[in-house]
Amino acid sequence: MIVVDYLLILTSIWLAIECFAGSTRRVWSALLLCIVSLFAITTYRWQGGAALTFGVLTLLALGVGRILRRQPKSAPRWTAGVSALALAALSIWAIWLFPITHLPDPSGTHAVGTKDFVLTDTSRLGIFAAEPDEPRRLLVRVFYPAESIEGLNPRPYFTPLETEHTAVGLGQLVGLPFFMQYISHVDTNSFVDAPLMTGAADLPTVIYSHGYTSFAGQNTVLFEELASHGYVVYAVHHSHDGSPAVLPDGSVIEMDPALLQSMGATAEAGVSETQRQAFFGESHAIRRSAMIEATSEGAERLTSESAQVWLDDRLFVHDQLATGQVDKAVQKVVAASNFDRTGQMGMSFGGSASGAVCLIDKRCAAGVNLDGGDYHLTPFNNQQPQPFLMLYSDFELIAKQVGVELDHKLDWSFNDYSYERHELAGLSSDIVRIKTKDVAHLGVSDFNLFMRNPVRQTFLGPIDGHLMVQIQNDLVRAFFDTHLRGMGAGFPEAQIAKFEGQIERDQVDDVREWWTQAQPLDKTLQVRFETSKGNIEVAVYPERAPISVQNFLQYVSEGLYNGATFYRAVHKQENNSSIGVIQGGLLAHTMAGDGSEYAAPSVPFAPIPHETTDQIGLTNERGTLAYARLSPGSATSEIFFNMIDNEILDTGKGGPNRDGHGYAVFGRVVSGMRVLEAIQDLPKDGPTQIDMLQGQILSDPVRIEQVYVISRQSQKNISVEKGE
């Protein structure tokens, strides 16, 4: 609490006592309460309005009594006294319901510094409410490990200008512009312009987007937790689609008025029947179909405009930071950040943007979606190539909030059809989905700390706010520690055990089982490559590509790939190449010669008939596994991973330099694209006499330690069948 809170409580109690006693000092205590209350309200502690009401009603009652010439009694007046006690309790309750609390201290050893700066994209003009010739300007708030905070004051959650603009914009969304202003009294654990920690270099870096209509500091507690452990977090404020953004020079980028109108119309329309079916339909077929339809229904701005704008914002910010084109004030922090392997994170709509970023930008090494749907449609029925954490709120609370009566526990969440292909859902250990009990959507933020039940339960869920941010902090930090730093954090089992009963996995194996029952050609077997650079798991399609898969599994079961290598790596446009692949198998030694042995290889099994991509129904898109060959029908042991969408390798494509029969695809990466990307970036000056392979042979081929079949029913139930 702050000083004015104590004054409000004391003066409310004093007035109640005076009223109960029928004291002649009632008028003075009421006047004092009114003065304190007005001061509280003018300093954004609007909860003092309840105390002001108490004071004014008391003065009115005393004034009426005097007009009626009633003399105040010295003996207790029970009716007035009880009423006064009730009003005093209400005044104190208003303060208690909306606490001014210090943010939880971060658990790391570093102090936290913060700075705001602006990035300007001159290539994009007139976005949303901007003038036609106005470039896209984005506020970015960075949090980083600091060396010293001596002599510095903590940053307030909202600065005075942010209180007048950003907080008001948030309040307008619920029809109460003043509603969030009281949070301006909260101090953060971040210190503006604190010096960067000594010797900082190559720091793990996270880029974040807030929720739709929200602001950059929405998850400040999480940012401070990460920064205290040595991370740098860049929080992007998406102009016009967020609350008003106050720039370092004091200027303001306002929320787009059209956005407020759109949000108001959406709220007035309520949840449509299609949206109800998408969330709560009785079968996967109903939910999936409705989900596709509901994505565009009544949300044209979100899907047709905002989704792409936010994705472009994120890519632009990343590019600008990576090239160091930033204000002098943040150059040291930017120079110390690692932008080659980043964490991408967002809450709600920002989580959707983060999922899209990780699907298309190889610089994403790990992604987090804090309770966001998928308004950018790229993650739908698509395999996320990088490790990804999906943290959900309580889906049953969502049902209650939209008036859906439930007679059973929901065993699904709202984007179970995203981040994994349907036939592979639940197979990747890199895709982790966690459900949190008793928290509503908006509760996956700092807001949980600023309200108590029953208000918190109505808007944010009944969960204790400090518990919620601890769950969020522990899960996200352990996830990034695992995938950005390679640290053993026991993720996610250690965190699930720690918060047992409060969080649980969202299993999506039922999506796979439903889909493959309806689409039997999509049934798969899982195979693991253990390499000197890490593990790669693939799913092969024995129903779609029976000849290719049978041949591959024969090599696997005989242990023939054990000790072989990935020896060729190609980037598109590198050495005039038109494809991007990684190739491996048994014939690395032939690449050092003239390739003659490749035409008649000394491998144990005969070449197999060619299966075209038209026949198989799988194309040479990014993340798929296919056979290398010379002429059609010559494939044996050599395989390659498509590192980009290699359309020219499909049947009927390829142009004059290819035969048009395409290359047989028979599998898809489930997890391990990070490993493949690392292999693709290795030096490529290995010896070869083949002209077309110059600059494509790895200097140090990557050893395939073992390849074996995995029998996996779920992420927890795994057995293996290793070759001898």
XYZ file of C-alpha atoms in Angstrom:
724
model
C 0.000 0.000 0.000
C 0.967 3.639 -0.396
C 0.645 6.519 2.095
C -2.717 7.682 0.782
C -4.087 4.155 1.285
C -3.223 4.280 4.977
C -4.757 7.738 5.272
C -7.962 6.579 3.600
C -8.210 3.570 5.905
C -7.512 5.585 9.079
C -9.870 8.439 8.235
C -12.624 5.992 7.194
C -12.305 4.148 10.514
C -12.206 7.421 12.436
C -15.387 8.684 10.778
C -17.154 5.371 11.407
C -16.248 5.534 15.092
C -17.433 9.123 15.369
C -20.710 8.277 13.620
C -21.264 5.241 15.802
C -20.692 7.342 18.913
C -22.852 10.195 17.639
C -19.940 12.564 18.244
C -20.075 16.254 17.330
C -16.711 15.728 15.581
C -18.417 13.861 12.765
C -18.438 16.850 10.469
C -14.682 17.399 10.830
C -13.830 13.756 10.320
C -16.123 13.637 7.273
C -14.505 16.755 5.820
C -11.051 15.278 6.380
C -12.075 12.021 4.695
C -13.398 13.983 1.703
C -10.126 15.904 1.418
C -8.006 12.727 1.608
C -10.315 10.985 -0.873
C -10.140 13.837 -3.378
C -6.353 13.830 -3.098
C -6.319 10.074 -3.752
C -8.554 10.408 -6.799
C -6.539 13.261 -8.292
C -3.383 11.169 -7.900
C -5.003 8.263 -9.806
C -5.996 6.226 -6.746
C -9.576 6.216 -7.968
C -10.507 3.577 -5.377
C -10.739 6.527 -2.975
C -14.096 7.201 -4.593
C -15.771 4.810 -2.153
C -14.354 6.748 0.795
C -15.414 10.022 -0.825
C -18.935 8.663 -1.090
C -18.839 7.786 2.608
C -17.696 11.299 3.518
C -20.203 13.077 1.300
C -23.137 10.958 2.518
C -22.167 11.710 6.110
C -22.037 15.451 5.452
C -25.378 15.329 3.656
C -26.940 13.419 6.541
C -25.596 15.930 9.044
C -26.801 18.805 6.880
C -30.298 17.363 6.613
C -30.351 16.773 10.364
C -29.453 20.381 11.022
C -32.111 21.635 8.611
C -34.656 19.538 10.462
C -33.304 21.019 13.710
C -32.412 17.637 15.130
C -29.749 17.820 17.803
C -26.979 15.268 17.615
C -27.197 12.702 20.374
C -24.256 11.857 22.555
C -25.456 8.288 23.053
C -24.729 5.686 20.329
C -27.052 5.856 17.332
C -27.167 2.268 16.228
C -28.731 2.739 12.827
C -26.385 5.496 11.745
C -23.432 3.765 13.364
C -23.968 0.458 11.621
C -24.448 2.262 8.307
C -21.230 4.184 8.872
C -19.335 1.001 9.697
C -20.654 -0.597 6.513
C -19.561 2.412 4.426
C -16.165 2.413 6.116
C -15.770 -1.292 5.366
C -16.709 -0.622 1.743
C -14.124 2.171 1.547
C -11.392 -0.073 2.925
C -12.512 -2.998 0.749
C -12.078 -0.870 -2.392
C -8.453 -0.269 -1.403
C -7.909 -3.930 -0.561
C -9.435 -5.191 -3.831
C -6.980 -3.192 -5.953
C -3.646 -3.369 -4.119
C -0.603 -1.243 -4.802
C 2.029 -3.911 -4.471
C 5.724 -4.092 -5.223
C 6.417 -6.424 -8.121
C 7.910 -9.778 -7.050
C 11.678 -9.615 -6.828
C 13.383 -11.451 -9.679
C 15.291 -14.534 -8.565
C 18.508 -13.973 -10.513
C 21.773 -12.479 -9.321
C 21.814 -9.493 -11.687
C 20.172 -6.127 -11.212
C 17.869 -5.188 -14.095
C 18.338 -2.206 -16.363
C 15.821 -0.890 -18.876
C 15.716 1.627 -21.707
C 13.112 2.729 -24.247
C 14.018 3.495 -27.851
C 12.336 3.819 -31.229
C 12.928 1.976 -34.500
C 11.601 3.454 -37.743
C 10.778 1.397 -40.826
C 10.900 3.770 -43.763
C 9.868 1.018 -46.175
C 6.351 0.806 -44.718
C 4.216 3.912 -44.873
C 0.708 4.758 -43.725
C 0.098 1.666 -41.580
C -3.269 1.801 -39.776
C -3.837 5.306 -38.331
C -0.536 6.728 -39.584
C -0.521 9.452 -42.238
C -0.112 8.149 -45.814
C 3.543 9.229 -45.971
C 4.369 8.418 -42.333
C 6.856 5.566 -41.787
C 6.149 2.809 -39.310
C 7.535 3.781 -35.882
C 7.837 1.199 -33.123
C 8.588 1.715 -29.441
C 10.925 -0.961 -28.063
C 11.606 -1.453 -24.343
C 14.711 -3.463 -23.503
C 15.446 -5.232 -20.205
C 19.003 -6.377 -19.536
C 21.387 -7.512 -16.757
C 22.878 -4.435 -15.134
C 26.168 -3.883 -13.338
C 25.041 -1.372 -10.723
C 21.865 0.481 -9.759
C 23.465 2.692 -7.116
C 21.816 6.110 -7.011
C 19.025 5.101 -9.416
C 15.324 4.904 -8.720
C 13.162 2.018 -9.950
C 11.050 2.704 -12.989
C 7.347 3.151 -12.186
C 5.058 0.680 -13.892
C 3.528 3.634 -15.727
C 5.418 6.918 -15.988
C 3.336 10.100 -15.584
C 2.871 10.408 -19.351
C 2.061 6.701 -19.675
C -0.489 7.106 -16.892
C -2.221 9.797 -18.925
C -2.068 7.907 -22.218
C -1.140 4.207 -22.106
C -3.139 3.417 -18.957
C -6.113 5.430 -20.218
C -6.056 3.495 -23.473
C -6.208 0.223 -21.561
C -9.103 1.502 -19.477
C -11.038 2.600 -22.548
C -11.251 -1.007 -23.624
C -13.542 -1.732 -20.665
C -15.316 1.608 -20.839
C -13.476 3.036 -17.799
C -10.548 5.211 -18.975
C -9.286 5.693 -15.411
C -9.426 2.010 -14.457
C -5.709 1.097 -14.865
C -4.221 4.421 -13.765
C -3.758 3.359 -10.147
C -1.002 0.957 -11.279
C 1.174 4.052 -11.825
C 1.912 3.865 -8.074
C 3.617 0.470 -8.536
C 7.409 0.432 -8.790
C 9.105 -2.151 -10.958
C 12.461 -3.841 -10.301
C 13.982 -2.192 -13.384
C 16.250 0.845 -13.374
C 16.344 3.241 -16.317
C 19.773 3.676 -17.922
C 21.513 1.343 -15.471
C 24.948 0.378 -16.857
C 25.169 -2.956 -18.645
C 26.931 -5.656 -16.636
C 30.669 -5.742 -17.105
C 31.964 -8.086 -19.800
C 28.533 -8.704 -21.318
C 28.752 -10.465 -24.679
C 26.696 -12.919 -26.697
C 23.853 -12.731 -24.165
C 20.802 -14.944 -24.777
C 18.146 -12.747 -26.344
C 14.340 -12.814 -26.368
C 12.026 -10.674 -28.528
C 8.468 -10.186 -27.265
C 5.075 -8.911 -28.459
C 2.197 -7.897 -26.168
C -1.457 -8.831 -26.473
C -3.842 -7.127 -28.876
C -4.618 -3.541 -27.730
C -2.122 -3.898 -24.847
C 1.365 -2.443 -24.300
C 5.050 -3.387 -24.253
C 5.322 -3.774 -20.467
C 2.423 -6.192 -20.061
C 4.684 -8.989 -18.753
C 7.310 -6.891 -16.990
C 7.658 -9.385 -14.126
C 8.690 -12.078 -16.601
C 11.115 -9.749 -18.398
C 12.784 -8.830 -15.116
C 13.073 -12.482 -14.139
C 14.832 -13.309 -17.403
C 17.086 -10.236 -17.306
C 18.151 -11.014 -13.726
C 19.445 -14.346 -15.047
C 21.469 -12.782 -17.840
C 18.951 -12.538 -20.681
C 18.224 -9.481 -22.802
C 14.519 -8.988 -23.562
C 13.262 -6.631 -26.277
C 9.552 -5.868 -25.862
C 7.953 -4.421 -29.009
C 4.963 -2.071 -28.804
C 2.871 -2.497 -31.962
C 1.811 1.015 -32.888
C -1.902 1.791 -33.340
C -2.821 -1.849 -32.578
C -1.786 -1.335 -28.959
C -2.627 1.178 -26.287
C -1.077 4.631 -26.784
C 2.718 4.411 -26.848
C 4.728 7.170 -25.152
C 8.033 7.627 -26.964
C 11.269 8.734 -25.263
C 10.877 12.288 -26.635
C 7.446 12.584 -24.996
C 5.426 12.242 -28.189
C 2.589 9.738 -28.285
C 1.490 7.216 -30.902
C -2.209 6.908 -30.280
C -4.354 3.813 -30.518
C -6.164 3.636 -33.842
C -9.745 4.935 -33.286
C -10.942 2.346 -35.780
C -9.537 -0.338 -33.499
C -11.651 0.829 -30.581
C -14.735 0.780 -32.783
C -13.867 -2.685 -34.047
C -13.305 -4.046 -30.539
C -16.553 -2.490 -29.354
C -18.497 -4.037 -32.220
C -16.919 -7.431 -31.526
C -17.809 -7.219 -27.829
C -21.371 -6.189 -28.645
C -21.797 -9.046 -31.112
C -20.611 -11.582 -28.539
C -19.444 -15.104 -29.259
C -20.872 -16.473 -32.496
C -22.155 -20.003 -32.925
C -19.201 -20.767 -35.169
C -16.775 -19.656 -32.470
C -18.613 -21.756 -29.878
C -18.282 -24.803 -32.125
C -14.600 -24.035 -32.741
C -13.895 -24.040 -29.008
C -16.439 -26.468 -27.610
C -17.724 -28.633 -30.470
C -18.269 -32.264 -29.586
C -15.795 -33.708 -32.095
C -12.492 -32.906 -33.754
C -14.176 -32.717 -37.140
C -16.606 -30.072 -35.882
C -13.992 -28.076 -33.990
C -11.418 -28.110 -36.769
C -13.881 -27.057 -39.426
C -15.334 -24.323 -37.219
C -11.843 -23.150 -36.246
C -10.988 -22.544 -39.897
C -14.251 -20.683 -40.467
C -14.108 -18.686 -37.217
C -10.600 -17.419 -37.871
C -11.895 -14.926 -40.412
C -15.426 -14.471 -39.126
C -15.922 -10.986 -37.671
C -12.172 -10.513 -37.217
C -11.070 -9.168 -40.559
C -8.585 -6.684 -39.123
C -6.937 -9.296 -36.922
C -6.435 -11.852 -39.674
C -6.234 -9.831 -42.867
C -4.230 -6.849 -41.566
C -2.845 -7.051 -38.044
C -1.420 -10.567 -38.298
C 0.845 -9.659 -41.199
C 1.711 -6.209 -39.819
C 2.837 -7.673 -36.491
C 4.887 -10.339 -38.246
C 6.524 -7.655 -40.387
C 7.144 -5.585 -37.237
C 8.915 -8.459 -35.547
C 11.100 -9.280 -38.535
C 11.996 -5.604 -39.000
C 12.902 -5.153 -35.330
C 15.045 -8.283 -35.412
C 16.838 -7.141 -38.567
C 17.490 -3.652 -37.194
C 18.830 -4.979 -33.916
C 20.998 -7.561 -35.676
C 22.638 -4.869 -37.817
C 23.083 -2.535 -34.840
C 21.067 0.293 -36.402
C 19.820 1.688 -33.086
C 20.091 4.795 -30.933
C 23.437 5.406 -29.280
C 21.818 4.990 -25.859
C 21.219 1.260 -26.435
C 24.145 0.370 -28.701
C 26.115 -1.375 -25.937
C 23.155 -3.534 -24.945
C 22.401 -4.394 -28.563
C 26.045 -5.212 -29.276
C 26.052 -7.636 -26.334
C 22.941 -9.495 -27.539
C 22.905 -12.688 -29.595
C 20.568 -12.224 -32.562
C 21.602 -15.381 -34.419
C 19.780 -17.746 -32.043
C 16.931 -15.964 -30.326
C 13.939 -16.737 -28.184
C 10.681 -15.452 -29.644
C 7.821 -14.825 -27.224
C 4.451 -13.145 -26.978
C 1.224 -13.009 -25.029
C -2.161 -13.589 -26.718
C -2.038 -11.990 -30.192
C 1.676 -11.460 -29.651
C 1.991 -15.195 -29.037
C 0.370 -15.809 -32.407
C 2.932 -13.505 -34.024
C 5.750 -15.356 -32.251
C 4.551 -18.697 -33.568
C 4.567 -17.316 -37.101
C 8.061 -15.861 -36.657
C 9.468 -19.215 -35.558
C 7.999 -20.950 -38.593
C 9.699 -18.686 -41.106
C 12.798 -17.218 -39.436
C 15.729 -19.543 -38.800
C 17.075 -17.144 -36.190
C 14.335 -18.368 -33.866
C 15.917 -21.064 -31.714
C 12.915 -21.442 -29.382
C 9.463 -19.880 -29.133
C 6.857 -19.224 -26.432
C 3.170 -18.472 -26.867
C 1.547 -17.204 -23.663
C -2.086 -18.185 -24.169
C -2.415 -16.916 -27.726
C -4.526 -18.276 -30.541
C -3.321 -18.388 -34.130
C -4.571 -15.420 -36.105
C -1.590 -15.723 -38.402
C -2.547 -19.004 -40.044
C 0.928 -20.361 -40.772
C 1.054 -22.559 -37.600
C -2.226 -24.349 -38.430
C -1.501 -27.987 -39.376
C 2.157 -27.074 -39.742
C 5.162 -28.572 -37.997
C 6.944 -26.002 -35.838
C 10.643 -26.512 -36.689
C 11.961 -25.121 -33.401
C 11.240 -26.058 -29.773
C 8.023 -24.364 -28.732
C 6.209 -23.812 -25.429
C 2.457 -23.229 -25.495
C 1.257 -22.001 -22.084
C -2.540 -22.059 -21.733
C -4.966 -20.476 -19.332
C -7.819 -22.555 -17.882
C -9.981 -23.479 -20.870
C -12.922 -24.341 -18.648
C -12.908 -20.771 -17.323
C -13.190 -19.561 -20.911
C -16.254 -21.751 -21.287
C -17.865 -20.185 -18.221
C -17.016 -16.672 -19.383
C -18.828 -17.212 -22.683
C -21.793 -18.920 -21.024
C -21.144 -22.528 -22.054
C -22.455 -25.060 -19.548
C -20.082 -27.991 -19.061
C -20.916 -31.395 -17.623
C -17.412 -32.795 -18.095
C -13.748 -31.787 -17.915
C -12.418 -30.392 -21.181
C -9.450 -32.386 -22.415
C -8.416 -29.998 -25.174
C -7.402 -26.360 -25.656
C -8.093 -23.750 -28.285
C -5.159 -24.283 -30.670
C -4.510 -28.009 -30.505
C -4.479 -28.025 -34.308
C -1.450 -25.726 -34.524
C 2.342 -26.110 -34.264
C 2.198 -29.779 -35.278
C 0.855 -31.473 -38.353
C -2.285 -33.379 -37.464
C -0.753 -36.770 -38.192
C 2.255 -35.924 -35.997
C 0.416 -34.254 -33.111
C 1.864 -35.233 -29.749
C 4.975 -36.895 -31.149
C 7.540 -34.115 -30.812
C 9.208 -33.757 -27.436
C 10.186 -30.238 -28.545
C 6.557 -29.039 -28.637
C 5.358 -28.670 -25.047
C 1.812 -27.619 -24.165
C 1.012 -26.724 -20.554
C -2.429 -25.914 -19.131
C -2.763 -23.782 -16.003
C -5.689 -24.213 -13.644
C -7.815 -21.308 -12.342
C -6.406 -18.532 -14.522
C -8.325 -16.696 -17.253
C -6.761 -15.376 -20.444
C -5.916 -11.871 -19.199
C -4.434 -13.392 -16.062
C -1.380 -14.574 -18.005
C 0.167 -11.163 -17.372
C 1.196 -8.782 -14.610
C -2.430 -7.719 -14.140
C -2.956 -10.680 -11.815
C -0.929 -8.863 -9.163
C -3.094 -5.757 -9.122
C -6.491 -7.225 -8.219
C -7.859 -9.504 -5.520
C -10.857 -11.810 -5.510
C -13.719 -11.504 -6.270
C -12.695 -8.874 -8.863
C -9.689 -10.925 -9.962
C -11.829 -14.042 -10.257
C -14.251 -12.217 -12.547
C -11.644 -10.897 -14.969
C -8.449 -12.892 -14.433
C -9.422 -16.117 -12.658
C -9.237 -17.116 -8.989
C -5.560 -18.120 -8.974
C -3.282 -16.198 -6.592
C -1.447 -13.579 -8.640
C 1.979 -14.299 -7.163
C 1.559 -18.013 -7.826
C 0.605 -17.334 -11.444
C 3.650 -15.202 -12.198
C 5.874 -17.770 -10.474
C 4.458 -20.533 -12.698
C 4.974 -18.360 -15.749
C 8.491 -17.320 -14.743
C 9.650 -20.846 -13.904
C 8.283 -22.456 -17.067
C 9.517 -19.804 -19.484
C 12.975 -19.465 -17.935
C 13.492 -23.236 -17.755
C 12.386 -23.549 -21.381
C 14.783 -20.875 -22.610
C 17.569 -22.135 -20.350
C 17.161 -25.526 -21.997
C 16.987 -24.404 -25.614
C 18.977 -21.160 -25.734
C 21.661 -22.014 -23.199
C 21.781 -25.801 -23.231
C 21.378 -25.889 -19.467
C 19.822 -28.828 -17.668
C 16.649 -27.346 -16.177
C 14.635 -30.573 -16.012
C 12.089 -28.970 -18.298
C 9.165 -29.539 -18.166
C 8.956 -32.448 -15.682
C 10.593 -30.515 -12.833
C 8.176 -27.601 -13.216
C 5.118 -29.856 -13.538
C 6.160 -31.619 -10.323
C 6.768 -28.316 -8.529
C 3.295 -27.004 -9.370
C 1.507 -30.345 -9.195
C -2.246 -29.896 -9.279
C -1.930 -26.394 -10.739
C -0.438 -27.168 -14.154
C -0.584 -30.184 -16.445
C 0.312 -31.191 -19.967
C -2.167 -30.639 -22.741
C -1.872 -33.915 -24.629
C -2.838 -33.794 -28.315
C -2.335 -37.461 -29.173
C -6.091 -37.700 -29.717
C -5.737 -35.245 -32.621
C -3.271 -37.601 -34.304
C -5.384 -40.658 -33.590
C -8.518 -39.006 -34.969
C -6.752 -37.704 -38.059
C -4.970 -40.922 -39.004
C -8.135 -42.916 -38.503
C -9.887 -40.636 -40.965
C -6.784 -40.329 -43.179
C -5.048 -43.741 -42.978
C -2.465 -42.750 -45.603
C -1.041 -40.342 -43.023
C -0.087 -43.032 -40.517
C 3.590 -42.829 -39.649
C 6.485 -44.587 -37.958
C 9.067 -42.630 -35.996
C 12.805 -42.935 -36.546
C 15.620 -41.253 -34.641
C 18.996 -40.192 -36.025
C 21.614 -39.791 -33.318
C 24.408 -37.663 -34.774
C 27.553 -35.985 -33.518
C 25.634 -32.688 -33.671
C 22.473 -33.855 -31.895
C 19.352 -35.911 -32.471
C 16.902 -35.687 -35.359
C 13.535 -37.425 -35.219
C 11.585 -38.108 -38.378
C 8.233 -39.646 -39.201
C 8.114 -41.881 -42.263
C 4.928 -42.647 -44.216
C 4.705 -46.387 -44.962
C 1.191 -46.058 -46.424
C 1.985 -43.156 -48.723
C 5.438 -44.263 -49.792
C 5.585 -48.035 -49.171
C 8.523 -48.778 -51.479
C 10.692 -45.922 -50.236
C 9.908 -46.527 -46.552
C 10.479 -50.275 -46.771
C 13.881 -49.662 -48.336
C 14.815 -47.070 -45.704
C 13.726 -49.292 -42.809
C 15.740 -52.156 -44.244
C 18.891 -50.042 -44.065
C 17.900 -48.960 -40.535
C 17.164 -52.461 -39.239
C 20.481 -53.746 -40.587
C 22.303 -50.903 -38.803
C 23.830 -49.760 -42.080
C 23.486 -46.050 -41.342
C 25.325 -46.426 -38.036
C 28.706 -44.811 -38.588
C 27.664 -43.210 -41.888
C 27.695 -39.416 -42.347
C 25.898 -36.336 -43.531
C 28.483 -35.099 -45.995
C 26.789 -32.533 -48.236
C 25.082 -29.252 -47.250
C 23.677 -26.685 -49.653
C 22.189 -23.236 -49.172
C 20.061 -21.871 -51.985
C 22.035 -19.399 -54.119
C 25.256 -20.682 -52.552
C 27.693 -21.630 -55.328
C 24.865 -21.028 -57.832
C 22.702 -23.701 -56.227
C 18.952 -23.523 -56.770
C 18.093 -25.765 -53.798
C 18.724 -26.031 -50.059
C 19.423 -29.553 -48.761
C 21.509 -31.714 -46.444
C 22.536 -35.049 -47.903
C 23.868 -38.158 -46.199
C 24.186 -41.908 -46.390
C 26.799 -44.524 -47.105
C 28.595 -42.972 -50.072
C 30.470 -40.000 -48.640
C 33.737 -41.429 -49.992
C 32.481 -41.227 -53.565
C 32.035 -37.464 -53.256
C 35.779 -37.063 -52.808
C 36.292 -38.779 -56.152
C 34.652 -38.348 -59.509
C 31.318 -39.824 -58.420
C 31.563 -42.864 -60.661
C 30.762 -45.236 -57.809
C 27.540 -43.311 -57.209
C 26.246 -44.481 -60.573
C 26.834 -48.148 -59.630
C 27.166 -48.012 -55.851
C 28.482 -50.823 -53.741
C 25.496 -50.964 -51.393
C 23.845 -54.132 -50.096
C 20.380 -53.613 -51.592
C 19.250 -53.088 -55.145
C 17.910 -49.731 -56.352
C 14.178 -49.229 -55.816
C 11.417 -48.205 -58.220
C 10.790 -44.472 -58.242
C 7.744 -43.116 -56.382
C 6.758 -39.700 -57.705
C 5.575 -36.874 -55.482
C 2.260 -37.021 -57.325
C 1.826 -40.645 -56.302
C 2.968 -40.124 -52.735
C 1.112 -36.898 -52.028
C 4.144 -35.437 -50.244
C 6.225 -32.652 -51.736
C 9.800 -31.513 -51.256
C 8.879 -28.817 -48.755
C 11.001 -27.646 -45.859
C 11.586 -30.355 -43.265
C 10.847 -33.371 -45.454
C 13.093 -36.398 -46.054
C 13.647 -37.718 -49.590
C 15.888 -40.001 -51.654
C 18.854 -38.783 -53.621
C 19.230 -40.422 -57.023
C 20.654 -40.122 -60.502
C 18.086 -41.444 -62.975
C 14.565 -42.422 -61.843
C 14.677 -45.852 -60.217
C 18.291 -45.567 -59.058
C 17.742 -44.589 -55.403
C 19.454 -46.781 -52.839
C 20.971 -45.605 -49.563
C 21.439 -41.858 -50.039
C 18.918 -39.508 -48.470
C 18.501 -35.748 -48.091
C 16.577 -33.319 -45.932
C 14.877 -30.379 -47.620
C 15.981 -27.241 -45.785
C 13.686 -24.966 -47.785
C 10.646 -25.488 -49.974
C 12.403 -27.102 -52.936
C 9.518 -27.031 -55.384
C 11.844 -27.687 -58.315
C 12.497 -31.173 -56.886
C 8.837 -32.179 -57.237
C 7.477 -34.272 -60.068
C 6.720 -32.178 -63.127
C 9.015 -29.361 -62.012
C 12.699 -28.656 -62.297
C 13.263 -26.947 -65.630
C 15.813 -27.867 -68.297
C 18.508 -29.112 -65.902
C 16.293 -31.805 -64.350
C 14.385 -34.763 -65.741
C 11.020 -33.698 -64.284
C 10.387 -36.968 -62.449
C 11.120 -35.370 -59.096
C 12.626 -36.862 -55.950
C 10.724 -39.326 -53.783
C 9.681 -37.882 -50.424
C 8.956 -40.437 -47.713
C 9.355 -38.704 -44.342
C 9.156 -35.494 -42.353
C 11.155 -34.011 -39.478
C 9.288 -34.179 -36.165
C 12.046 -32.512 -34.152
C 15.654 -31.578 -34.774
C 15.514 -28.829 -37.398
C 17.931 -26.869 -35.193
C 20.453 -29.691 -35.608
C 19.993 -29.747 -39.365
C 20.367 -25.976 -39.597
C 23.607 -26.208 -37.637
C 24.874 -28.862 -40.063
C 23.889 -26.719 -43.031
C 25.994 -23.835 -41.709
C 29.202 -25.899 -41.293
C 32.263 -25.156 -43.494
C 31.993 -26.698 -46.958
C 35.422 -26.919 -48.496
C 35.706 -30.703 -48.465
C 37.428 -32.406 -51.428
C 35.462 -33.433 -54.516
C 36.161 -33.901 -58.220
C 32.533 -33.275 -59.149
C 32.109 -29.766 -60.509
C 28.517 -29.274 -59.373
C 29.445 -30.206 -55.807
C 32.277 -27.720 -55.414
C 31.709 -25.801 -52.163
C 28.996 -28.237 -51.020
C 30.990 -31.022 -49.340
C 31.394 -30.630 -45.610
C 34.970 -30.145 -44.477
C 34.207 -32.341 -41.475
C 31.242 -34.644 -42.273
C 28.768 -35.136 -39.442
C 28.825 -38.674 -38.103
C 25.560 -40.588 -37.838
C 26.053 -42.529 -34.637
C 22.858 -44.607 -34.776
C 19.526 -44.719 -36.570
C 16.658 -46.676 -35.054
C 12.895 -46.932 -34.944
C 11.026 -45.335 -32.042
C 7.739 -46.789 -30.886
C 6.030 -43.709 -29.476
C 2.439 -43.591 -28.297
C 2.867 -40.203 -26.645
C 5.564 -37.845 -25.411
C 5.852 -39.864 -22.207
C 5.631 -43.362 -23.635
C 8.683 -44.196 -25.744
C 10.442 -47.407 -26.609
C 13.153 -47.947 -29.179
C 14.279 -50.636 -31.542
C 17.970 -50.056 -32.233
C 19.872 -51.665 -35.041
C 22.788 -53.870 -34.149
